[in-house]
Short mmCIF file of N, CA, C and O in Angstrom, two decimals:
data_model
loop_
_atom_site.label_atom_id
_atom_site.label_comp_id
_atom_site.label_asym_id
_atom_site.label_seq_id
_atom_site.Cartn_x
_atom_site.Cartn_y
_atom_site.Cartn_z
N MET U 1 -8.15 3.11 -7.46
CA MET U 1 -9.39 4.64 -7.20
C MET U 1 -9.79 5.04 -5.71
O MET U 1 -9.94 3.73 -5.68
N GLY U 2 -9.79 6.16 -5.34
CA GLY U 2 -10.30 5.93 -4.37
C GLY U 2 -10.91 7.56 -3.96
O GLY U 2 -10.04 8.49 -4.48
N THR U 3 -10.72 7.73 -2.95
CA THR U 3 -11.98 9.50 -2.34
C THR U 3 -10.46 9.73 -1.20
O THR U 3 -10.01 10.81 -1.00
N ASP U 4 -9.77 8.80 -0.72
CA ASP U 4 -8.82 9.52 -0.42
C ASP U 4 -7.21 9.27 -0.52
O ASP U 4 -6.63 7.94 -0.72
N PRO U 5 -6.47 9.95 -0.83
CA PRO U 5 -5.10 10.41 -1.81
C PRO U 5 -4.14 9.23 -0.78
O PRO U 5 -3.83 8.23 -1.28
N VAL U 6 -4.32 9.01 0.75
CA VAL U 6 -3.35 8.72 1.79
C VAL U 6 -3.36 7.31 1.58
O VAL U 6 -2.91 6.69 1.83
N ALA U 7 -5.07 7.04 2.03
CA ALA U 7 -5.31 5.50 1.55
C ALA U 7 -4.59 4.71 0.11
O ALA U 7 -4.79 3.66 0.03
N VAL U 8 -4.99 5.53 -0.97
CA VAL U 8 -4.51 5.34 -1.77
C VAL U 8 -3.05 4.43 -2.18
O VAL U 8 -2.70 3.74 -2.78
N ASP U 9 -2.36 5.29 -1.47
CA ASP U 9 -0.92 5.66 -1.57
C ASP U 9 -0.49 4.14 -0.93
O ASP U 9 0.42 3.90 -1.11
N ALA U 10 -1.17 4.52 0.67
CA ALA U 10 -0.95 3.40 1.15
C ALA U 10 -1.00 1.65 0.50
O ALA U 10 -0.61 1.00 1.01
N VAL U 11 -2.42 1.73 0.01
CA VAL U 11 -2.57 0.48 -0.55
C VAL U 11 -1.28 0.48 -1.86
O VAL U 11 -1.51 -0.67 -1.81
N GLY U 12 -1.42 1.31 -2.53
CA GLY U 12 -0.13 1.21 -3.77
C GLY U 12 1.44 0.66 -3.27
O GLY U 12 1.83 -0.36 -3.91
N ALA U 13 1.57 1.12 -2.00
CA ALA U 13 2.72 0.81 -0.81
C ALA U 13 2.65 -1.00 -0.81
O ALA U 13 3.75 -1.38 -0.98
N HIS U 14 1.76 -1.13 -0.29
CA HIS U 14 1.50 -2.39 0.04
C HIS U 14 1.12 -2.92 -1.66
O HIS U 14 2.42 -4.31 -1.18
N LEU U 15 0.56 -2.50 -2.51
CA LEU U 15 0.81 -3.47 -3.68
C LEU U 15 2.67 -3.73 -3.99
O LEU U 15 2.88 -4.88 -4.54
N LEU U 16 3.24 -2.69 -4.32
CA LEU U 16 4.30 -2.71 -4.52
C LEU U 16 5.68 -3.25 -3.96
O LEU U 16 6.13 -4.06 -4.05
N GLN U 17 5.21 -3.68 -2.34
CA GLN U 17 6.01 -4.84 -1.76
C GLN U 17 6.04 -6.22 -2.00
O GLN U 17 6.35 -7.16 -1.84
N ALA U 18 3.74 -6.16 -1.68
CA ALA U 18 3.80 -8.05 -2.53
C ALA U 18 4.22 -7.89 -3.28
O ALA U 18 4.64 -9.33 -3.55
N LYS U 19 4.47 -7.08 -4.77
CA LYS U 19 4.75 -7.69 -6.26
C LYS U 19 6.57 -7.59 -5.64
O LYS U 19 7.39 -8.94 -6.77
N ARG U 20 7.27 -6.87 -5.17
CA ARG U 20 8.38 -6.52 -5.12
C ARG U 20 8.91 -8.60 -3.97
O ARG U 20 10.00 -9.04 -4.68
N ILE U 21 8.10 -9.04 -3.20
CA ILE U 21 8.43 -10.21 -2.07
C ILE U 21 7.88 -11.30 -3.68
O ILE U 21 8.62 -12.19 -3.49
N VAL U 22 7.05 -11.21 -4.23
CA VAL U 22 7.05 -12.58 -5.59
C VAL U 22 7.80 -12.30 -6.54
O VAL U 22 8.44 -13.29 -7.10
N PHE U 23 8.75 -10.88 -6.81
CA PHE U 23 9.74 -11.56 -7.37
C PHE U 23 10.90 -11.83 -7.10
O PHE U 23 11.69 -12.56 -7.64
N PHE U 24 11.28 -11.14 -5.65
CA PHE U 24 12.48 -11.58 -5.40
C PHE U 24 12.12 -12.92 -4.83
O PHE U 24 13.73 -13.49 -4.04
N GLY U 25 11.44 -13.58 -3.59
CA GLY U 25 11.22 -14.19 -3.46
C GLY U 25 11.14 -13.98 -1.89
O GLY U 25 11.94 -15.64 -1.15
N GLU U 26 11.78 -13.14 -1.45
CA GLU U 26 12.01 -13.09 -0.22
C GLU U 26 11.35 -11.58 -0.04
O GLU U 26 11.38 -10.62 -0.65
N ASP U 27 11.01 -10.40 1.47
CA ASP U 27 10.91 -9.72 1.99
C ASP U 27 11.91 -8.70 1.53
O ASP U 27 12.99 -8.66 3.11
N ARG U 28 11.97 -8.08 0.79
CA ARG U 28 13.40 -7.08 0.66
C ARG U 28 12.39 -5.41 1.63
O ARG U 28 11.57 -4.90 0.41
N ALA U 29 13.42 -4.40 2.07
CA ALA U 29 13.03 -2.96 2.35
C ALA U 29 12.82 -2.52 0.98
O ALA U 29 14.11 -2.23 -0.06
N LEU U 30 12.59 -1.48 0.94
CA LEU U 30 12.38 -0.65 -0.01
C LEU U 30 14.03 0.70 -0.13
O LEU U 30 14.40 0.74 1.57
N ASP U 31 14.60 0.80 -0.82
CA ASP U 31 15.84 1.63 -0.66
C ASP U 31 15.46 3.13 0.28
O ASP U 31 15.94 3.11 0.97
N ALA U 32 14.49 3.66 -0.02
CA ALA U 32 13.96 5.00 0.53
C ALA U 32 11.97 4.29 0.98
O ALA U 32 11.31 4.31 0.30
N PRO U 33 11.94 4.07 2.24
CA PRO U 33 10.78 3.84 2.18
C PRO U 33 9.66 4.59 2.07
O PRO U 33 10.09 6.15 2.42
N PRO U 34 8.29 4.39 2.17
CA PRO U 34 7.49 5.36 2.07
C PRO U 34 6.74 6.52 2.97
O PRO U 34 6.47 5.77 3.67
N VAL U 35 7.89 6.97 3.91
CA VAL U 35 7.23 7.60 5.20
C VAL U 35 6.01 8.84 4.87
O VAL U 35 6.03 9.16 5.33
N HIS U 36 6.48 9.14 4.21
CA HIS U 36 5.36 10.82 3.52
C HIS U 36 4.02 9.63 3.65
O HIS U 36 3.53 10.97 3.79
N ILE U 37 3.63 8.65 3.75
CA ILE U 37 1.79 8.18 3.82
C ILE U 37 1.89 8.22 5.55
O ILE U 37 0.43 8.73 5.87
N THR U 38 2.66 7.79 6.08
CA THR U 38 2.52 7.54 7.63
C THR U 38 2.30 9.63 7.85
O THR U 38 1.75 9.91 8.82
N VAL U 39 3.46 10.05 7.69
CA VAL U 39 3.44 11.65 7.94
C VAL U 39 2.27 12.39 7.19
O VAL U 39 1.78 12.80 8.44
N ALA U 40 1.45 11.84 6.21
CA ALA U 40 0.63 12.71 5.69
C ALA U 40 -1.00 12.61 6.80
O ALA U 40 -1.64 12.80 6.81
N ASP U 41 -0.53 11.08 7.33
CA ASP U 41 -1.83 10.63 8.49
C ASP U 41 -1.49 11.15 9.54
O ASP U 41 -2.59 11.76 9.77
N LYS U 42 -0.51 10.87 10.45
CA LYS U 42 -0.30 11.01 11.45
C LYS U 42 0.03 12.80 11.93
O LYS U 42 -0.75 13.18 12.94
N LYS U 43 0.99 13.27 11.02
CA LYS U 43 1.11 14.75 11.75
C LYS U 43 -0.28 15.58 10.93
O LYS U 43 -0.74 16.24 11.89
N TYR U 44 -0.37 15.16 9.46
CA TYR U 44 -1.24 16.76 8.87
C TYR U 44 -2.96 15.73 8.52
O TYR U 44 -3.23 16.67 8.45
N HIS U 45 -2.99 14.77 9.36
CA HIS U 45 -4.22 13.84 9.71
C HIS U 45 -5.38 14.51 7.83
O HIS U 45 -6.13 15.06 7.46
N LEU U 46 -4.21 13.95 6.85
CA LEU U 46 -5.10 14.39 5.45
C LEU U 46 -5.34 12.70 5.35
O LEU U 46 -5.95 12.88 4.16
N GLY U 47 -5.58 11.99 6.07
CA GLY U 47 -6.26 10.62 5.21
C GLY U 47 -5.97 9.25 6.10
O GLY U 47 -4.97 9.66 7.49
N VAL U 48 -5.78 8.73 5.47
CA VAL U 48 -5.80 6.79 6.82
C VAL U 48 -4.51 6.35 6.52
O VAL U 48 -4.50 5.93 4.97
N SER U 49 -3.34 6.03 6.83
CA SER U 49 -2.44 5.05 6.50
C SER U 49 -2.63 3.55 6.89
O SER U 49 -1.95 3.02 5.90
N ASP U 50 -3.86 2.93 7.62
CA ASP U 50 -3.59 1.73 8.58
C ASP U 50 -4.35 1.23 7.56
O ASP U 50 -5.87 1.37 7.26
N LEU U 51 -3.28 -0.08 6.55
CA LEU U 51 -4.33 -1.12 5.88
C LEU U 51 -5.86 -1.66 6.65
O LEU U 51 -6.12 -2.51 5.65
N ASN U 52 -5.80 -1.51 7.37
CA ASN U 52 -6.39 -2.28 8.84
C ASN U 52 -7.44 -1.58 8.62
O ASN U 52 -8.89 -1.90 8.79
N ARG U 53 -7.75 -0.47 8.64
CA ARG U 53 -9.09 0.62 8.56
C ARG U 53 -8.82 1.02 7.43
O ARG U 53 -9.94 1.95 6.72
N ILE U 54 -8.85 0.78 5.99
CA ILE U 54 -9.13 0.98 4.71
C ILE U 54 -10.15 -0.14 4.13
O ILE U 54 -9.78 -1.30 4.02
N GLN U 55 -11.29 0.61 3.39
CA GLN U 55 -12.16 -0.30 3.23
C GLN U 55 -12.21 -0.92 2.00
O GLN U 55 -11.70 0.20 0.55
N LEU U 56 -11.55 -1.77 1.38
CA LEU U 56 -10.87 -2.13 -0.37
C LEU U 56 -12.31 -2.62 -0.86
O LEU U 56 -12.86 -3.99 -0.27
N VAL U 57 -12.65 -2.49 -2.01
CA VAL U 57 -13.80 -2.89 -2.57
C VAL U 57 -13.19 -3.72 -4.11
O VAL U 57 -12.47 -2.82 -5.28
N LYS U 58 -12.70 -5.46 -4.66
CA LYS U 58 -12.29 -5.60 -5.66
C LYS U 58 -13.32 -5.51 -6.29
O LYS U 58 -14.37 -6.12 -6.63
N LEU U 59 -12.97 -5.51 -7.54
CA LEU U 59 -13.60 -5.56 -8.70
C LEU U 59 -12.57 -6.72 -10.20
O LEU U 59 -11.17 -5.97 -9.81
N GLY U 60 -13.34 -6.78 -10.85
CA GLY U 60 -12.30 -7.37 -11.93
C GLY U 60 -11.89 -9.31 -11.35
O GLY U 60 -12.31 -9.69 -10.65
N TRP U 61 -11.10 -10.06 -12.49
CA TRP U 61 -10.47 -10.90 -11.92
C TRP U 61 -9.50 -10.57 -10.82
O TRP U 61 -8.84 -10.09 -10.24
N MET U 62 -9.72 -12.15 -10.11
CA MET U 62 -8.83 -12.74 -9.16
C MET U 62 -7.92 -13.04 -9.03
O MET U 62 -7.17 -13.51 -8.00
N GLU U 63 -7.33 -13.74 -9.79
CA GLU U 63 -6.22 -14.65 -10.44
C GLU U 63 -5.11 -13.71 -10.15
O GLU U 63 -4.89 -12.76 -10.65
N ASP U 64 -4.36 -14.37 -9.16
CA ASP U 64 -2.88 -13.37 -8.70
C ASP U 64 -3.23 -12.61 -8.36
O ASP U 64 -1.98 -11.53 -8.31
N VAL U 65 -4.14 -12.39 -7.27
CA VAL U 65 -4.47 -10.91 -6.60
C VAL U 65 -3.19 -11.13 -5.66
O VAL U 65 -2.85 -11.84 -5.24
N LEU U 66 -3.08 -10.18 -5.41
CA LEU U 66 -1.66 -10.03 -4.46
C LEU U 66 -2.62 -8.87 -2.95
O LEU U 66 -1.91 -9.02 -2.43
N ILE U 67 -3.25 -8.45 -3.04
CA ILE U 67 -4.15 -7.94 -2.24
C ILE U 67 -5.06 -8.48 -1.94
O ILE U 67 -6.24 -9.09 -2.32
#
């Protein structure tokens, strides 16, 4: 949940990649990289795609948390 749809997509893509690393045991690239997230940020200025600039508020359990 978030107020910035680009940031929500960026965090979702990061979670997907983290889950793939856990599953495959290595960092495998996606077949279709999510370039739309960066384009939405850099070209159209619709939100923030830089994970270092996104503030996360974690709620709930922390066991096996990926982010």
